[in-house]
Coordinates of C-alpha atoms in Angstrom, one line a residue:
M1 CA -34.9 -4.5 7.8
R2 CA -34.1 -6.0 11.1
Y3 CA -30.9 -5.5 13.1
V4 CA -29.3 -8.5 14.7
A5 CA -26.1 -8.4 16.8
P6 CA -25.0 -12.0 17.6
T7 CA -22.3 -12.4 20.3
T8 CA -20.9 -15.8 19.3
I9 CA -19.9 -17.3 16.0
E10 CA -22.4 -20.1 16.4
E11 CA -25.2 -17.6 16.9
A12 CA -24.2 -15.7 13.8
V13 CA -24.2 -18.8 11.7
A14 CA -27.6 -19.8 13.0
V15 CA -29.0 -16.4 12.1
L16 CA -27.6 -16.6 8.5
V17 CA -28.5 -20.1 7.6
G18 CA -31.5 -20.2 5.4
D19 CA -31.6 -16.4 5.0
D20 CA -29.8 -15.6 1.8
D21 CA -31.0 -12.0 2.0
A22 CA -29.3 -11.3 5.3
K23 CA -26.3 -9.0 5.1
V24 CA -23.3 -9.2 7.5
Y25 CA -21.1 -6.3 8.2
A26 CA -18.2 -5.4 10.4
G27 CA -18.0 -1.6 10.6
A28 CA -20.8 -0.6 8.2
T29 CA -18.5 1.9 6.6
D30 CA -19.5 0.6 3.1
F31 CA -22.9 -0.9 4.1
I32 CA -24.5 2.3 5.2
P33 CA -23.4 4.5 2.3
Q34 CA -24.5 1.7 -0.1
L35 CA -28.0 1.8 1.4
R36 CA -28.1 5.6 1.2
M37 CA -27.2 5.4 -2.5
G38 CA -30.3 3.2 -3.2
R39 CA -29.1 -0.4 -2.8
P40 CA -32.0 -2.6 -1.7
E41 CA -32.3 -3.2 2.1
P42 CA -31.5 -6.7 3.2
D43 CA -34.0 -8.7 5.3
R44 CA -31.6 -8.6 8.2
A45 CA -28.5 -6.6 9.0
V46 CA -26.1 -8.7 11.0
D47 CA -23.6 -6.8 13.0
L48 CA -20.4 -8.9 13.7
K49 CA -18.6 -6.5 16.0
R50 CA -20.2 -8.0 19.2
I51 CA -18.3 -11.3 18.7
P52 CA -15.1 -11.1 20.7
R53 CA -13.0 -13.3 18.4
L54 CA -13.8 -11.1 15.4
T55 CA -12.4 -8.0 17.1
D56 CA -9.3 -9.6 18.6
L57 CA -5.7 -9.0 17.7
R58 CA -3.0 -11.4 19.0
L59 CA 0.3 -13.0 18.3
V60 CA 0.1 -16.8 18.5
R61 CA 3.7 -18.2 18.5
D62 CA 4.9 -16.9 15.1
T63 CA 1.5 -16.0 13.6
W64 CA -0.4 -12.7 13.8
V65 CA -4.1 -13.4 14.1
I66 CA -6.3 -10.3 13.3
G67 CA -10.1 -10.5 13.8
A68 CA -12.0 -9.7 10.6
A69 CA -13.9 -6.9 12.4
T70 CA -10.9 -5.5 14.3
P71 CA -10.9 -1.7 13.8
S72 CA -8.0 -0.5 11.6
V73 CA -6.8 1.9 14.2
R74 CA -6.0 -1.1 16.4
L75 CA -3.5 -2.3 13.9
T76 CA -1.6 1.0 13.9
E77 CA -1.3 0.9 17.7
E78 CA 0.2 -2.6 17.8
D79 CA 4.0 -1.9 17.8
G80 CA 5.0 -5.5 17.1
L81 CA 2.6 -5.8 14.1
V82 CA 3.9 -2.5 12.7
A83 CA 7.4 -3.7 13.0
D84 CA 6.7 -7.1 11.3
L85 CA 4.2 -6.0 8.6
P86 CA 4.5 -2.3 8.1
G87 CA 3.0 -2.4 4.6
L88 CA -0.1 -4.2 5.8
V89 CA -0.6 -1.6 8.6
E90 CA -0.1 1.4 6.2
A91 CA -2.6 -0.1 3.8
A92 CA -5.2 -0.6 6.6
A93 CA -4.5 3.0 7.7
L94 CA -5.6 4.3 4.3
I95 CA -9.2 3.0 4.7
G96 CA -11.2 6.2 5.2
S97 CA -10.7 9.1 7.6
D98 CA -9.6 9.1 11.2
Q99 CA -13.2 8.7 12.3
I100 CA -13.7 5.8 9.8
Q101 CA -10.6 4.1 11.2
S102 CA -12.4 3.3 14.4
R103 CA -14.9 1.2 12.5
A104 CA -13.3 0.0 9.3
S105 CA -11.7 -3.4 9.2
L106 CA -9.7 -5.8 7.1
G107 CA -12.7 -8.1 6.8
G108 CA -15.0 -5.4 5.6
N109 CA -12.5 -4.1 3.1
L110 CA -12.0 -7.6 1.7
C111 CA -15.6 -8.7 1.6
N112 CA -16.9 -5.5 0.1
A113 CA -15.0 -6.9 -2.9
S114 CA -13.9 -3.6 -4.5
P115 CA -11.1 -3.9 -7.0
A116 CA -9.6 -0.8 -5.4
A117 CA -9.6 -2.0 -1.8
D118 CA -6.3 -0.8 -0.2
S119 CA -5.7 -3.6 2.2
V120 CA -6.1 -6.5 -0.2
P121 CA -2.8 -6.2 -2.2
A122 CA -1.0 -5.9 1.1
M123 CA -2.7 -9.1 2.5
V124 CA -2.0 -11.0 -0.7
V125 CA 1.7 -10.3 -0.8
N126 CA 2.0 -11.5 2.8
D127 CA 0.2 -14.8 1.9
A128 CA -2.6 -14.0 4.3
R129 CA -5.1 -16.7 5.2
A130 CA -8.8 -16.1 5.9
V131 CA -10.5 -18.3 8.5
I132 CA -14.2 -18.6 7.4
A133 CA -17.1 -19.8 9.5
G134 CA -20.2 -21.4 8.1
P135 CA -22.9 -24.1 8.6
D136 CA -20.2 -26.9 8.1
G137 CA -17.7 -25.5 10.6
T138 CA -14.6 -23.5 9.7
R139 CA -12.3 -23.6 6.8
T140 CA -9.1 -21.7 6.0
V141 CA -8.3 -20.3 2.5
P142 CA -5.8 -17.9 1.0
V143 CA -7.1 -14.3 1.0
A144 CA -6.4 -14.2 -2.7
S145 CA -9.2 -16.7 -3.3
V146 CA -12.0 -14.9 -1.5
V147 CA -12.8 -12.1 -4.0
T148 CA -14.0 -13.4 -7.4
G149 CA -15.0 -10.1 -9.0
P150 CA -16.3 -6.6 -8.3
G151 CA -18.8 -7.1 -5.4
S152 CA -18.5 -10.9 -5.6
T153 CA -16.9 -13.4 -3.2
S154 CA -16.4 -17.1 -2.9
L155 CA -18.2 -17.2 0.4
G156 CA -21.0 -19.7 0.5
S157 CA -24.5 -19.3 2.1
G158 CA -24.2 -18.6 5.8
E159 CA -20.4 -18.1 5.6
F160 CA -18.4 -15.1 6.9
V161 CA -14.8 -14.4 7.6
I162 CA -13.8 -14.8 11.3
E163 CA -10.1 -13.7 11.2
F164 CA -6.9 -13.5 9.2
E165 CA -3.6 -15.2 9.8
F166 CA -0.2 -13.8 8.9
D167 CA 3.0 -15.6 9.5
R168 CA 5.8 -13.4 10.9
P169 CA 8.3 -12.6 8.2
P170 CA 11.8 -14.1 8.3
A171 CA 14.9 -12.0 8.8
R172 CA 15.7 -9.4 6.2
T173 CA 12.1 -9.4 4.9
S174 CA 9.6 -6.6 4.8
D175 CA 6.6 -5.3 2.9
A176 CA 5.2 -2.0 1.6
Y177 CA 2.0 -0.6 0.1
V178 CA 1.7 2.5 -2.0
R179 CA -1.2 4.0 -4.0
F180 CA -2.0 6.8 -6.3
I181 CA -5.2 8.9 -5.7
P182 CA -6.4 12.1 -7.3
R183 CA -6.6 13.9 -4.0
T184 CA -4.2 14.1 -1.1
E185 CA -6.3 11.8 1.1
M186 CA -9.7 10.0 1.5
D187 CA -10.0 8.9 -2.1
I188 CA -10.3 5.6 -4.0
A189 CA -7.1 4.3 -5.4
V190 CA -6.5 4.8 -9.1
V191 CA -3.8 2.1 -8.7
G192 CA -2.5 0.4 -5.6
A193 CA 0.7 -1.7 -5.3
G194 CA 1.8 -4.1 -2.5
A195 CA 5.2 -5.6 -2.4
R196 CA 7.1 -8.0 -0.1
L197 CA 10.8 -8.7 -0.5
S198 CA 13.5 -10.9 1.1
L199 CA 17.1 -10.0 0.7
D200 CA 20.4 -11.8 1.4
E201 CA 23.3 -10.1 3.1
E202 CA 24.6 -8.9 -0.2
G203 CA 21.3 -7.2 -1.0
R204 CA 20.2 -9.8 -3.6
C205 CA 16.5 -10.8 -3.7
T206 CA 15.8 -14.3 -2.4
A207 CA 12.0 -14.0 -2.6
A208 CA 9.5 -11.5 -3.9
S209 CA 5.8 -10.9 -4.1
I210 CA 4.0 -8.1 -6.0
A211 CA 0.2 -7.5 -6.1
L212 CA -1.7 -4.7 -7.8
G213 CA -5.1 -3.3 -7.0
A214 CA -7.6 -1.2 -9.1
V215 CA -6.2 -2.5 -12.4
A216 CA -8.4 -5.6 -12.9
P217 CA -11.6 -7.1 -11.5
T218 CA -9.6 -8.6 -8.7
V219 CA -6.1 -8.1 -7.2
V220 CA -3.4 -9.1 -9.7
R221 CA -0.2 -10.9 -8.8
V222 CA 2.8 -10.3 -11.1
P223 CA 4.7 -13.7 -11.2
A224 CA 6.9 -12.6 -14.1
A225 CA 8.2 -9.6 -12.2
E226 CA 8.6 -11.7 -9.1
A227 CA 10.7 -14.3 -11.0
A228 CA 12.8 -11.5 -12.5
L229 CA 13.8 -10.3 -9.1
V230 CA 15.0 -13.5 -7.5
G231 CA 18.8 -13.8 -7.4
Q232 CA 19.2 -10.2 -8.5
G233 CA 19.9 -6.9 -6.9
L234 CA 17.5 -4.0 -7.3
T235 CA 19.3 -2.5 -10.3
E236 CA 17.8 -0.1 -12.7
S237 CA 17.7 -2.8 -15.4
V238 CA 15.9 -5.2 -13.1
L239 CA 13.5 -2.6 -11.9
G240 CA 12.7 -1.6 -15.4
Q241 CA 11.8 -5.2 -16.2
V242 CA 9.6 -5.2 -13.1
A243 CA 7.8 -2.1 -14.2
A244 CA 7.2 -3.5 -17.7
E245 CA 5.8 -6.8 -16.3
A246 CA 3.6 -5.0 -13.8
S247 CA 2.1 -2.8 -16.6
A248 CA 1.6 -5.9 -18.8
A249 CA -0.2 -7.8 -16.0
C250 CA -3.0 -5.1 -15.8
N251 CA -6.5 -5.5 -17.2
P252 CA -7.9 -2.1 -16.3
I253 CA -11.0 -0.1 -17.3
D254 CA -11.4 3.5 -18.4
D255 CA -13.3 5.6 -15.9
K256 CA -13.4 9.2 -14.5
R257 CA -10.3 8.5 -12.4
G258 CA -8.0 7.3 -15.2
T259 CA -7.7 5.6 -18.6
K260 CA -6.5 2.1 -19.2
E261 CA -3.2 3.4 -20.5
Y262 CA -2.7 5.7 -17.6
R263 CA -3.4 2.9 -15.1
R264 CA -0.9 0.6 -16.8
Q265 CA 1.8 3.2 -16.6
V266 CA 1.1 4.1 -13.0
A267 CA 1.1 0.4 -12.0
G268 CA 4.7 -0.1 -13.2
V269 CA 5.8 3.1 -11.4
L270 CA 4.1 2.1 -8.1
A271 CA 5.4 -1.5 -8.2
V272 CA 8.9 -0.2 -8.3
R273 CA 8.3 2.3 -5.6
A274 CA 6.8 -0.4 -3.3
L275 CA 9.7 -2.7 -3.9
K276 CA 12.3 0.0 -3.1
L277 CA 10.5 0.8 0.1
A278 CA 10.2 -2.8 1.1
A279 CA 13.9 -3.3 0.3
A280 CA 14.9 -0.4 2.5
R281 CA 12.8 -1.8 5.3
A282 CA 14.3 -5.2 4.9
Q283 CA 17.7 -3.8 5.1
G284 CA 16.7 -1.9 8.3
S285 CA 17.3 1.6 6.8
A286 CA 13.6 2.7 6.9
A287 CA 11.0 2.8 9.5

């Protein structure tokens, strides 16, 4: 295995073209453990952290642009981003330990394509866009379309994610991410739930987005629950319907961390918790 560290996007594309066995990585927080567990070594390991655009974080007019290899800890240190997208930041801050945070990134968390990736539900509810580079130039797609199954993405030969775009939320809008894990920290989510909510001055929902992780091969949106919220206050009746729809949207597996039935139940509970937290933030009553 050869190590390559390109310093420009064009150089990285040139390295990858024609070498389908090359493996790109941002922080290697998944790549190295996978090799140690016996995964075959690629022909070339391509380190993307030397490309400045991939480790940048900036506000361009009303859009946050986050490099795909930007360390997660950078997100937690950007006060404006924390204020605008607290759920995204708290999801990114759950990727590994404090030490891992200096290497882990949104791009790596997405493209590793784990159904339990913490940052992906938070990106999906915020309608994040992924900017992808490849032999034919760049293209921009919804983050929700990148992962196609466990360990599988829609990226073509020679393609990799450059950065993510997030529009700043309108007034009285906020997001949240919550998860359930067996331990108190540094564990894989049994279920994760992201939510984004917009409220009018009377506290009624004007727009909603809910996404669940670790309950299907890819992140699951819950359009029936979202539709049930619009025009309504967060009453117990409405939240009960949200929980039921979230549970029904799941297509989980049985494994050592939880049964199918357990995951469905937890999904409903967490969807409601995430909504309540997002609502409190949208009303300005929570940090």
